[in-house]
JSON list of C-alpha atoms in Angstrom, two decimals:
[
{"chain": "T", "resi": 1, "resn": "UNK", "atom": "CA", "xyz": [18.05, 2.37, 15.48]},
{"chain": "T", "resi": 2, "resn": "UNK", "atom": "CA", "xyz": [19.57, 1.10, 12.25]},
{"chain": "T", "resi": 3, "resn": "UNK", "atom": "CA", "xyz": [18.00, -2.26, 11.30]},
{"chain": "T", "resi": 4, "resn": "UNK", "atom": "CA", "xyz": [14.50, -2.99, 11.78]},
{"chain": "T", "resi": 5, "resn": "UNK", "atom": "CA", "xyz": [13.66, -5.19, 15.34]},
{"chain": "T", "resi": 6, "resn": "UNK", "atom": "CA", "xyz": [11.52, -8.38, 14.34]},
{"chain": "T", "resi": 7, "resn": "UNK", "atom": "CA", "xyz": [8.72, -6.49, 15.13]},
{"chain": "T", "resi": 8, "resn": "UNK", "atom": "CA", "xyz": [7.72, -5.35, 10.96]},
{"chain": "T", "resi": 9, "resn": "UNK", "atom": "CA", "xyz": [8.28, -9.31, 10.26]},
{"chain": "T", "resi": 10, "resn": "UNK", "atom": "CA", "xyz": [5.65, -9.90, 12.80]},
{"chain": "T", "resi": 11, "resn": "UNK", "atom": "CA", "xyz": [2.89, -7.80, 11.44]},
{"chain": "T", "resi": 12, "resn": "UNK", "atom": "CA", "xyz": [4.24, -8.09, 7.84]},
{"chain": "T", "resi": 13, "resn": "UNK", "atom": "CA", "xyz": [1.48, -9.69, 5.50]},
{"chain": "T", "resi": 14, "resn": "UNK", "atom": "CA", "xyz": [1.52, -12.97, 4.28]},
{"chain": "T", "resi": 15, "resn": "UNK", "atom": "CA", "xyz": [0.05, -15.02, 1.41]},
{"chain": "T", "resi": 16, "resn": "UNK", "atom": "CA", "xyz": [-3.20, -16.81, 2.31]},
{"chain": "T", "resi": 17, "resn": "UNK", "atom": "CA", "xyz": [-3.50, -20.36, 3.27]},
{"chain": "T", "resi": 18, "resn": "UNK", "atom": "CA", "xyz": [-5.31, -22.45, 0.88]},
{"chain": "T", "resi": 19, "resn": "UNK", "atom": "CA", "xyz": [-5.74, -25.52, -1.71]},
{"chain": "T", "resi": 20, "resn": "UNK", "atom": "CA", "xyz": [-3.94, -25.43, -4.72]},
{"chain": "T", "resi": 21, "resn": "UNK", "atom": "CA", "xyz": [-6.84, -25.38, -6.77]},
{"chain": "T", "resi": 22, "resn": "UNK", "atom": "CA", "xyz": [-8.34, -22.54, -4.57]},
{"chain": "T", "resi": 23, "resn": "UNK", "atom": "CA", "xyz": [-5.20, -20.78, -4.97]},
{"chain": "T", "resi": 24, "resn": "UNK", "atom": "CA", "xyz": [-4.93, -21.27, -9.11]},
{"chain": "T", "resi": 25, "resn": "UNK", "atom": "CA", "xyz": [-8.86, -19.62, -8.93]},
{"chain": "T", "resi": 26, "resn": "UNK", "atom": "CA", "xyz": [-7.80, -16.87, -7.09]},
{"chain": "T", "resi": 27, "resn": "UNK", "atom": "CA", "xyz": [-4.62, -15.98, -8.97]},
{"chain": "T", "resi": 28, "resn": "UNK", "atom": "CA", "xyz": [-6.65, -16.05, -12.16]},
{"chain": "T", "resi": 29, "resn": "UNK", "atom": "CA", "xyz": [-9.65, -13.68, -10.57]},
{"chain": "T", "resi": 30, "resn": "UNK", "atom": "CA", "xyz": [-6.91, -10.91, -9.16]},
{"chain": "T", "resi": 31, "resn": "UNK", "atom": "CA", "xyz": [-4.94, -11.18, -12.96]},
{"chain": "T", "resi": 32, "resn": "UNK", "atom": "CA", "xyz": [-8.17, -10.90, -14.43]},
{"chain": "T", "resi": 33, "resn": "UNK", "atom": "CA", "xyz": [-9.11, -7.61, -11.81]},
{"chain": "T", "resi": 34, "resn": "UNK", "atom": "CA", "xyz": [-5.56, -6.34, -12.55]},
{"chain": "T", "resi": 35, "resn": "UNK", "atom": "CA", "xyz": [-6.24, -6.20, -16.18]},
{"chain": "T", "resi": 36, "resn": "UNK", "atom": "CA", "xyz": [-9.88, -4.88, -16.03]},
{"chain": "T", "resi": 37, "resn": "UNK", "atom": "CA", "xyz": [-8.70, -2.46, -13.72]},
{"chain": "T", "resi": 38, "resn": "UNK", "atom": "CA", "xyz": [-5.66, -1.08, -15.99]},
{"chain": "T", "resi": 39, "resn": "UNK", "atom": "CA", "xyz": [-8.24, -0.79, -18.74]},
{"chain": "T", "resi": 40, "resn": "UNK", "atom": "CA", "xyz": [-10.96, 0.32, -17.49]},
{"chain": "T", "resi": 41, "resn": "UNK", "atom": "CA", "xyz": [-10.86, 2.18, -14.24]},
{"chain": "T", "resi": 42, "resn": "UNK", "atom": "CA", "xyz": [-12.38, 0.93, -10.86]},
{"chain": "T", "resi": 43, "resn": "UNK", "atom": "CA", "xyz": [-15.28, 2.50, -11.48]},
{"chain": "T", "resi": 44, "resn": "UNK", "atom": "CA", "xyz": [-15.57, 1.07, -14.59]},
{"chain": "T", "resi": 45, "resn": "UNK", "atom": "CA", "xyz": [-15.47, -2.94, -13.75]},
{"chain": "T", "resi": 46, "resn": "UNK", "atom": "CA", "xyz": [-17.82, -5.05, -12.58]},
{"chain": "T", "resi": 47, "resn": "UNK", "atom": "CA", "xyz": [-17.77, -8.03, -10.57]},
{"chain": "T", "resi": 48, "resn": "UNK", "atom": "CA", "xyz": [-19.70, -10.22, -13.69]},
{"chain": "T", "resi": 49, "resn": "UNK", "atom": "CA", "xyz": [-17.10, -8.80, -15.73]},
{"chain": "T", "resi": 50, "resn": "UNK", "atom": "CA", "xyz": [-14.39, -9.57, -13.02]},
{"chain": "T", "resi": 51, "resn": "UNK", "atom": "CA", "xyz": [-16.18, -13.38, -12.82]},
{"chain": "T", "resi": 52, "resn": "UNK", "atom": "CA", "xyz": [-16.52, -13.45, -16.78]},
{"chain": "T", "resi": 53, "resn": "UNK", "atom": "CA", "xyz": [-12.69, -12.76, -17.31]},
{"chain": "T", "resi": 54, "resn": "UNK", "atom": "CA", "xyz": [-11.39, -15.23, -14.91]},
{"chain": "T", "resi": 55, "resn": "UNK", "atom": "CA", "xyz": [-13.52, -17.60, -16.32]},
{"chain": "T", "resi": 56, "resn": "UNK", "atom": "CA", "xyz": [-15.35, -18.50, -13.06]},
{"chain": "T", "resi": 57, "resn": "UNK", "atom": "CA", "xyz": [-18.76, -18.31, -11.09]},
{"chain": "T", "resi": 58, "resn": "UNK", "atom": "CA", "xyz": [-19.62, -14.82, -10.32]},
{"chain": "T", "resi": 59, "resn": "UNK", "atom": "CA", "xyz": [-21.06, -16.38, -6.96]},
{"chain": "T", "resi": 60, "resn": "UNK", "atom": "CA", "xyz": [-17.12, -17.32, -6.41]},
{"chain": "T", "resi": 61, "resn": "UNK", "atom": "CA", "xyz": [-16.28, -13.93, -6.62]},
{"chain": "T", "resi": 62, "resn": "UNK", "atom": "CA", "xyz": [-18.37, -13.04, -4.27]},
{"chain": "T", "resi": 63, "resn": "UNK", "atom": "CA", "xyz": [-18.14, -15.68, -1.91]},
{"chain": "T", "resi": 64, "resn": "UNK", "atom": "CA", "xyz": [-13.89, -15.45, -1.98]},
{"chain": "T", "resi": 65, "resn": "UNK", "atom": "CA", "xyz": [-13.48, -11.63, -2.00]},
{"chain": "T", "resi": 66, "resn": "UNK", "atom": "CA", "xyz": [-17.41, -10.00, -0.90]},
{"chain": "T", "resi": 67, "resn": "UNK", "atom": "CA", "xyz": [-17.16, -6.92, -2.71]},
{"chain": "T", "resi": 68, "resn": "UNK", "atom": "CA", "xyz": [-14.87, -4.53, -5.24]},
{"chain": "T", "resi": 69, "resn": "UNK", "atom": "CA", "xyz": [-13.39, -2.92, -2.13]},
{"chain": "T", "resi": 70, "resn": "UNK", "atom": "CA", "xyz": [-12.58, -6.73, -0.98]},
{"chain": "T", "resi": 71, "resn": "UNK", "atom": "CA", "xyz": [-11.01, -7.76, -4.14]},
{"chain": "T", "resi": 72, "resn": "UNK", "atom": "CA", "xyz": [-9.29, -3.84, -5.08]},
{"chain": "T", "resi": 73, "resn": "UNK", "atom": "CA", "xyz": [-7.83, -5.13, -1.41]},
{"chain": "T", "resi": 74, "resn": "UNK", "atom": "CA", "xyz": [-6.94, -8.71, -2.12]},
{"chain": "T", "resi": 75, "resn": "UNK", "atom": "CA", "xyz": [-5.22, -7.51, -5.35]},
{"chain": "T", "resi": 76, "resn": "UNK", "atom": "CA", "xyz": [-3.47, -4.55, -3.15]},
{"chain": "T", "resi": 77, "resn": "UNK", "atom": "CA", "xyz": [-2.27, -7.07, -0.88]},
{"chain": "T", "resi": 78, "resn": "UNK", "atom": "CA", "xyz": [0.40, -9.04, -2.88]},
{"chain": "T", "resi": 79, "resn": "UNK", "atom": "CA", "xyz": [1.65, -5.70, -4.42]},
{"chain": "T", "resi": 80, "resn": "UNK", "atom": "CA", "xyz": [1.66, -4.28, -0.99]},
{"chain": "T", "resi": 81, "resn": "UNK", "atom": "CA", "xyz": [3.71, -7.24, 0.24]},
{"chain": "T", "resi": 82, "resn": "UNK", "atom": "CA", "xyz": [6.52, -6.86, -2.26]},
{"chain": "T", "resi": 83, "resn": "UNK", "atom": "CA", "xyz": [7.08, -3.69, -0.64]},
{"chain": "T", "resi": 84, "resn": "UNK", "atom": "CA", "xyz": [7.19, -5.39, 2.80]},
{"chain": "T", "resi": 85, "resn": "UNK", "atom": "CA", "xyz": [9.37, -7.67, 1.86]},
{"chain": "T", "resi": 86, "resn": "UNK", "atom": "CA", "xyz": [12.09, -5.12, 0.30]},
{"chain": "T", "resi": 87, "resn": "UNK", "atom": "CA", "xyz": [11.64, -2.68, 3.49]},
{"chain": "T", "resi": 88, "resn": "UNK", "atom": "CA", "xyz": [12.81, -6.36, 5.80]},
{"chain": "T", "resi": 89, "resn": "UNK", "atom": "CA", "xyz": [15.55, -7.94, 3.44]},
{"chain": "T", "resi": 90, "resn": "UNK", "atom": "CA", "xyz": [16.16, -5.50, 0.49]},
{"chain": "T", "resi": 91, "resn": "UNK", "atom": "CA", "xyz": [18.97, -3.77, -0.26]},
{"chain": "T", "resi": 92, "resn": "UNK", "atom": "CA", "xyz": [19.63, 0.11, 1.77]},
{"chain": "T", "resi": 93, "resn": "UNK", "atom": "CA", "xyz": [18.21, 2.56, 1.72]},
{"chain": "T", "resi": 94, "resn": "UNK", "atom": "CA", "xyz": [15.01, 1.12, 1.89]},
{"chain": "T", "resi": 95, "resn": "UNK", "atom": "CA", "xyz": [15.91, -2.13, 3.50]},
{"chain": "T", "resi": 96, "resn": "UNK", "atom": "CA", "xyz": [17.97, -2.46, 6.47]},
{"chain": "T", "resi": 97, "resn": "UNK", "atom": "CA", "xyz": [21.68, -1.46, 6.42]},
{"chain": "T", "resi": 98, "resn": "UNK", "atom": "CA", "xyz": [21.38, 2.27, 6.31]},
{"chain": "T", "resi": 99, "resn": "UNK", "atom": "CA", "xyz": [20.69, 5.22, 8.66]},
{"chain": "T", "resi": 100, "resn": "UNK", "atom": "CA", "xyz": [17.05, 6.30, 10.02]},
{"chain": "T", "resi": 101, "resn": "UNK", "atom": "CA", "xyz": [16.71, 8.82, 8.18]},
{"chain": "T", "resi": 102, "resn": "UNK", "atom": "CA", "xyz": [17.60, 7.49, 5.09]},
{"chain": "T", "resi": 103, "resn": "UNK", "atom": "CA", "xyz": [15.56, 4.61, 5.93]},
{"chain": "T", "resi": 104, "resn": "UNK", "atom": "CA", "xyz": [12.51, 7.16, 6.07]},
{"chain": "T", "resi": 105, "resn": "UNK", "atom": "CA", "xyz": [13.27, 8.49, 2.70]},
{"chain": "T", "resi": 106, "resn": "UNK", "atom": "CA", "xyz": [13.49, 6.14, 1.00]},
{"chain": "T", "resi": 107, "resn": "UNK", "atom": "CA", "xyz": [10.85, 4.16, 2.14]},
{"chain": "T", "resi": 108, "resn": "UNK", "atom": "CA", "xyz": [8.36, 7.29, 1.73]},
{"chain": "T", "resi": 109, "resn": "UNK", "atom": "CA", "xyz": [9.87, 7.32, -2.04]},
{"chain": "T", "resi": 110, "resn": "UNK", "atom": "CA", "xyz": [8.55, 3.65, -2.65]},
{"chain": "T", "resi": 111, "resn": "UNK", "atom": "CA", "xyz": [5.68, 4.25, -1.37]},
{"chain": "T", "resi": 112, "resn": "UNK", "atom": "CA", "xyz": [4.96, 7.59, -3.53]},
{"chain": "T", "resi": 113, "resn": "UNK", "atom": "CA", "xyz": [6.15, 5.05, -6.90]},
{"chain": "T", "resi": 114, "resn": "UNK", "atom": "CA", "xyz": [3.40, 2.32, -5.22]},
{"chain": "T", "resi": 115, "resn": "UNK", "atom": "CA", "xyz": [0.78, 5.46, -5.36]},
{"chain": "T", "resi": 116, "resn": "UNK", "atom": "CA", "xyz": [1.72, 6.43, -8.67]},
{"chain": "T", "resi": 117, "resn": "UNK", "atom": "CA", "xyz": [1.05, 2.67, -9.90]},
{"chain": "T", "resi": 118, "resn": "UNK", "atom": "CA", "xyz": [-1.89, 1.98, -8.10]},
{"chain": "T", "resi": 119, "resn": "UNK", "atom": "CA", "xyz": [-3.55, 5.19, -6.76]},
{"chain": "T", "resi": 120, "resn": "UNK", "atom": "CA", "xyz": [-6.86, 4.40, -7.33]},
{"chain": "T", "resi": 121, "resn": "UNK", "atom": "CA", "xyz": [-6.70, 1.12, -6.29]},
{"chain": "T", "resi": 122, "resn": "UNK", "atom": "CA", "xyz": [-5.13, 2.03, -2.93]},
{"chain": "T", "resi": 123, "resn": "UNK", "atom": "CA", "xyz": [-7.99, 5.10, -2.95]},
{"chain": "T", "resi": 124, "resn": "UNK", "atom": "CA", "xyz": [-10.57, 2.75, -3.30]},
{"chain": "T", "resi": 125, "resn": "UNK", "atom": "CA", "xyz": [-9.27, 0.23, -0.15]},
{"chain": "T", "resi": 126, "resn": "UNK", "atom": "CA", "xyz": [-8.31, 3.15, 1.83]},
{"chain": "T", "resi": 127, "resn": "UNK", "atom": "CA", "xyz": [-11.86, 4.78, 1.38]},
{"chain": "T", "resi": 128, "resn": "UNK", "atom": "CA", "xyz": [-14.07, 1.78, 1.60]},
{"chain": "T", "resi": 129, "resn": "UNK", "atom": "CA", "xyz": [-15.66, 3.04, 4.90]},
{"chain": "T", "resi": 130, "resn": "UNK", "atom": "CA", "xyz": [-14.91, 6.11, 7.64]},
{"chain": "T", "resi": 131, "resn": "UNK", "atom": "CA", "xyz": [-11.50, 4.76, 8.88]},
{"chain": "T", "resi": 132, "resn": "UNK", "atom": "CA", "xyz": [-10.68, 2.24, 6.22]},
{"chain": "T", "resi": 133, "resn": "UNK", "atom": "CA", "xyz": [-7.50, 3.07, 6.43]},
{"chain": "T", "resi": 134, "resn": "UNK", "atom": "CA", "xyz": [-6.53, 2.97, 9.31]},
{"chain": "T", "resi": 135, "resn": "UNK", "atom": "CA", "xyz": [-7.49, -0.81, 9.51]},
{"chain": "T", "resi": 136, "resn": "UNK", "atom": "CA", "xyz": [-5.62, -1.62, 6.61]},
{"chain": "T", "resi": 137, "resn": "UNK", "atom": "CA", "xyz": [-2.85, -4.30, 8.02]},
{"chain": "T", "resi": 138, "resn": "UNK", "atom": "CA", "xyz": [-0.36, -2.85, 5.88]},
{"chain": "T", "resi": 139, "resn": "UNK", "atom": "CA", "xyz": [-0.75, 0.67, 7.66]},
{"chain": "T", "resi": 140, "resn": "UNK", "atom": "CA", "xyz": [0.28, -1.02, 10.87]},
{"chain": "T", "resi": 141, "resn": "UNK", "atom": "CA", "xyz": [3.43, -2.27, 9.25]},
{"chain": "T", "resi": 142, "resn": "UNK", "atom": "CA", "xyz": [4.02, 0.73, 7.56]},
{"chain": "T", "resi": 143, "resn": "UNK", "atom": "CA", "xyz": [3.34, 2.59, 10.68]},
{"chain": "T", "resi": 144, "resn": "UNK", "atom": "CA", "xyz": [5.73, 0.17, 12.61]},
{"chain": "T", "resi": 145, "resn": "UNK", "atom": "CA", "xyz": [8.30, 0.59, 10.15]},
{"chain": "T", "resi": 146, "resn": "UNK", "atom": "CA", "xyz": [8.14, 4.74, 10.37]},
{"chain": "T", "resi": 147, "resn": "UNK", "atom": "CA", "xyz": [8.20, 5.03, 14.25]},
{"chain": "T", "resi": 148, "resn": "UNK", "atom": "CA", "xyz": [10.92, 2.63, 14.44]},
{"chain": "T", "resi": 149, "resn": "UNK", "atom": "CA", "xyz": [13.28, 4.88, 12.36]},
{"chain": "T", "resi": 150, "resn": "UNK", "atom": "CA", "xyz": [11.67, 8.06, 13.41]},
{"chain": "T", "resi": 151, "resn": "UNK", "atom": "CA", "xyz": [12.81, 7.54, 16.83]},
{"chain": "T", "resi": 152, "resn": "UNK", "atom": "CA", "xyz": [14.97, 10.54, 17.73]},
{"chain": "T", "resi": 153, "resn": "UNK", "atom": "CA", "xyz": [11.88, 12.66, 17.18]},
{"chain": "T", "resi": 154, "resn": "UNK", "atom": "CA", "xyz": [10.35, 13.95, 20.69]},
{"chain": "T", "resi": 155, "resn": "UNK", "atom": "CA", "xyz": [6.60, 11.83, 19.81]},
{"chain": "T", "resi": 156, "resn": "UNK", "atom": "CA", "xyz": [7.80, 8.84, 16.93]},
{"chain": "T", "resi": 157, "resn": "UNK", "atom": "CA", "xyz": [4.49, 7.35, 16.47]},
{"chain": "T", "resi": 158, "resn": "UNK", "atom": "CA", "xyz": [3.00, 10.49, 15.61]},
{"chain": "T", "resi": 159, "resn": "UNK", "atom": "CA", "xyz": [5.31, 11.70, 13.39]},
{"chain": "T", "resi": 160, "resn": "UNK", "atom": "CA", "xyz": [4.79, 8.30, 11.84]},
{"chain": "T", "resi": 161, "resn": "UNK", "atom": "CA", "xyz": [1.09, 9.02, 11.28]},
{"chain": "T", "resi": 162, "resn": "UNK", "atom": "CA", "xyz": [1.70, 12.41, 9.96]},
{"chain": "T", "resi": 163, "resn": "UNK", "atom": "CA", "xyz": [4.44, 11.09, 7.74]},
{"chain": "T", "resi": 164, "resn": "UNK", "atom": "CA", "xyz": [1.60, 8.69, 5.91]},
{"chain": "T", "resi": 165, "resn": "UNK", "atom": "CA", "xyz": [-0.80, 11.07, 6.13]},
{"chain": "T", "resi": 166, "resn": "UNK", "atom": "CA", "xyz": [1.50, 12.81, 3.13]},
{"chain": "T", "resi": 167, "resn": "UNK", "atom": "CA", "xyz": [1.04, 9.40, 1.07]},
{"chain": "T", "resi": 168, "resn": "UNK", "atom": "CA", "xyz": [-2.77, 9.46, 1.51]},
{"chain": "T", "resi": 169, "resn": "UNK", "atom": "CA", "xyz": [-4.20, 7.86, -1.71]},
{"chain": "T", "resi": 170, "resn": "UNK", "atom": "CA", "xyz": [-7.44, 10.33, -1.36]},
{"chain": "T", "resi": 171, "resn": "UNK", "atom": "CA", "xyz": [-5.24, 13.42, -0.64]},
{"chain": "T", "resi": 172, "resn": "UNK", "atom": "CA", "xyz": [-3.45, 12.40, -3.36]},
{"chain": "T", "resi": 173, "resn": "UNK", "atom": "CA", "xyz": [-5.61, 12.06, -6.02]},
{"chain": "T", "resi": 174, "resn": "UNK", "atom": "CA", "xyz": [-6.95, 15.14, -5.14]},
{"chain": "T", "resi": 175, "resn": "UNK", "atom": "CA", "xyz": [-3.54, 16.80, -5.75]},
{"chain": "T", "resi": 176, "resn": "UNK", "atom": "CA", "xyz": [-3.19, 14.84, -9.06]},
{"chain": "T", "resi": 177, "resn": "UNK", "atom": "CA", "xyz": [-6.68, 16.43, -10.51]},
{"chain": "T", "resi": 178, "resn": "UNK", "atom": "CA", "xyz": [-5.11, 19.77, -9.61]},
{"chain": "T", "resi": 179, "resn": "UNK", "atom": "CA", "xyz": [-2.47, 19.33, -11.84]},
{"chain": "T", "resi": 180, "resn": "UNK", "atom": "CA", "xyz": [0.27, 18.37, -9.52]},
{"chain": "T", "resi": 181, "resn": "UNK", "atom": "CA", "xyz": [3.08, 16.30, -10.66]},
{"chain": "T", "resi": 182, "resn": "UNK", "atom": "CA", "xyz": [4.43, 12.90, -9.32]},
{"chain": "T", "resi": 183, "resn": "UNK", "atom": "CA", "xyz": [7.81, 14.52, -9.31]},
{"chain": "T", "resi": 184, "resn": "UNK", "atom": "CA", "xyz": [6.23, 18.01, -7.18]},
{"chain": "T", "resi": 185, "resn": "UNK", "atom": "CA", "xyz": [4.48, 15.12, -4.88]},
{"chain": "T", "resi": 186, "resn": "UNK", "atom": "CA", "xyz": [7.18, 13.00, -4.39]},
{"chain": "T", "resi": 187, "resn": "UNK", "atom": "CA", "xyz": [9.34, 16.25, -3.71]},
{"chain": "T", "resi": 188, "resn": "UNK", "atom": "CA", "xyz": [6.93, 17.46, -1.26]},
{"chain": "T", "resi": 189, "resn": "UNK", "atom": "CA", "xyz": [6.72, 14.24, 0.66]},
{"chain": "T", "resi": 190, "resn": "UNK", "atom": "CA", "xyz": [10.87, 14.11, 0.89]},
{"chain": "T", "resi": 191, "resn": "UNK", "atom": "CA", "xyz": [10.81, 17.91, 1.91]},
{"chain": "T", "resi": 192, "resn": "UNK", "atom": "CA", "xyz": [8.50, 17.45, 4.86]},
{"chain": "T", "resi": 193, "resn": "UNK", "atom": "CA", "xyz": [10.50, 14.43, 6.13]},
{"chain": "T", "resi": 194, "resn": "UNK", "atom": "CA", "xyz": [13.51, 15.90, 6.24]},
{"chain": "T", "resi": 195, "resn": "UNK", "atom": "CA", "xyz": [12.56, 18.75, 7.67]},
{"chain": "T", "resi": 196, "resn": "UNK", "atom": "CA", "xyz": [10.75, 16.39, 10.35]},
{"chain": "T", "resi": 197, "resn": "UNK", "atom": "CA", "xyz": [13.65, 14.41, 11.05]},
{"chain": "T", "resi": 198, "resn": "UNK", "atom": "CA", "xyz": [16.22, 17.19, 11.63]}
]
């Protein structure tokens, strides 16, 4: 398979529904996360702080997003959806156009640049709760995407799994305390993959 089926566009994330004015609150509680977050850690912001920076209710926080986890994942979301929207209509390798393989490759070297932006933002949402992850809509699409290309391999939809188990955000910050590089992680990802697909 060379191009993606309309599958991905079917479970591909899209923006939420909502009144402009709901929508202008929003925007200005995930730019206000974003920048708490780049200065002070996760761990380091709180939800009054969150509230206080956007200007708004802390209750609204709340109410819109429930938690850090809920708003780490709301803020996750329209990153994780530029992504989407290169692997459906952006140029090969990662969009469609090119071979499988290449297809896996390159999609597993966004993904590793996503990590490196946002690791413990995606750690966070991905360890929430015991099989976070696994709900995450963006793994299905992700997922989708992987056993779709992966599909000269005897079992593609576990290969696919195994494949993102490489990019796990908690395996990989793990690997980043011990001193590993993005390059050695990214380099270990592509190695594994090819030697997958062959």
């Amino acid at each position: 398979m060379n191009d993606a089926t309309d599958e991905p566009h079917q479970i591909a994330s899209r923006p939420p529904q909502e009144r402009a004015d709901a929508a202008r609150n929003r925007q200005r509680v995930l730019s206000a996360a974003a920048g708490l977050f780049a200065e002070h850690g996760v761990d380091g912001v709180t939800m009054d702080a969150v509230a206080q920076a956007a200007g708004v209710g802390k209750g609204t926080v709340f109410r819109r997003f429930g938690d850090k986890s809920g708003l780490v994942a709301a803020l996750l979301d329209e990153r994780e959806r530029a992504l989407q929207d290169a692997v459906l209509t952006g140029p090969p390798p990662l969009g469609p156009g090119a071979a499988d393989a290449e297809r896996v490759l390159a999609f597993l070297d966004a993904y590793v640049d996503y990590l490196a932006e946002h690791l413990e933002l995606v750690r966070l949402s991905e360890t929430a709760a015991p099989g976070a992850r696994y709900r995450i809509g963006s793994y299905r699409f992700w997922h989708r995407h992987l056993t779709l290309h992966c599909g000269a391999a005897a079992d593609p939809e576990h290969l696919a799994h195994a494949l993102l188990a490489a990019v796990d955000a908690d395996l990989n910050f793990t690997l980043r305390e011990a001193d590993y590089s993005w390059e050695r992680l990214r380099e270990g990802v592509r190695d594994l993959a090819e030697h997958a697909l062959r």
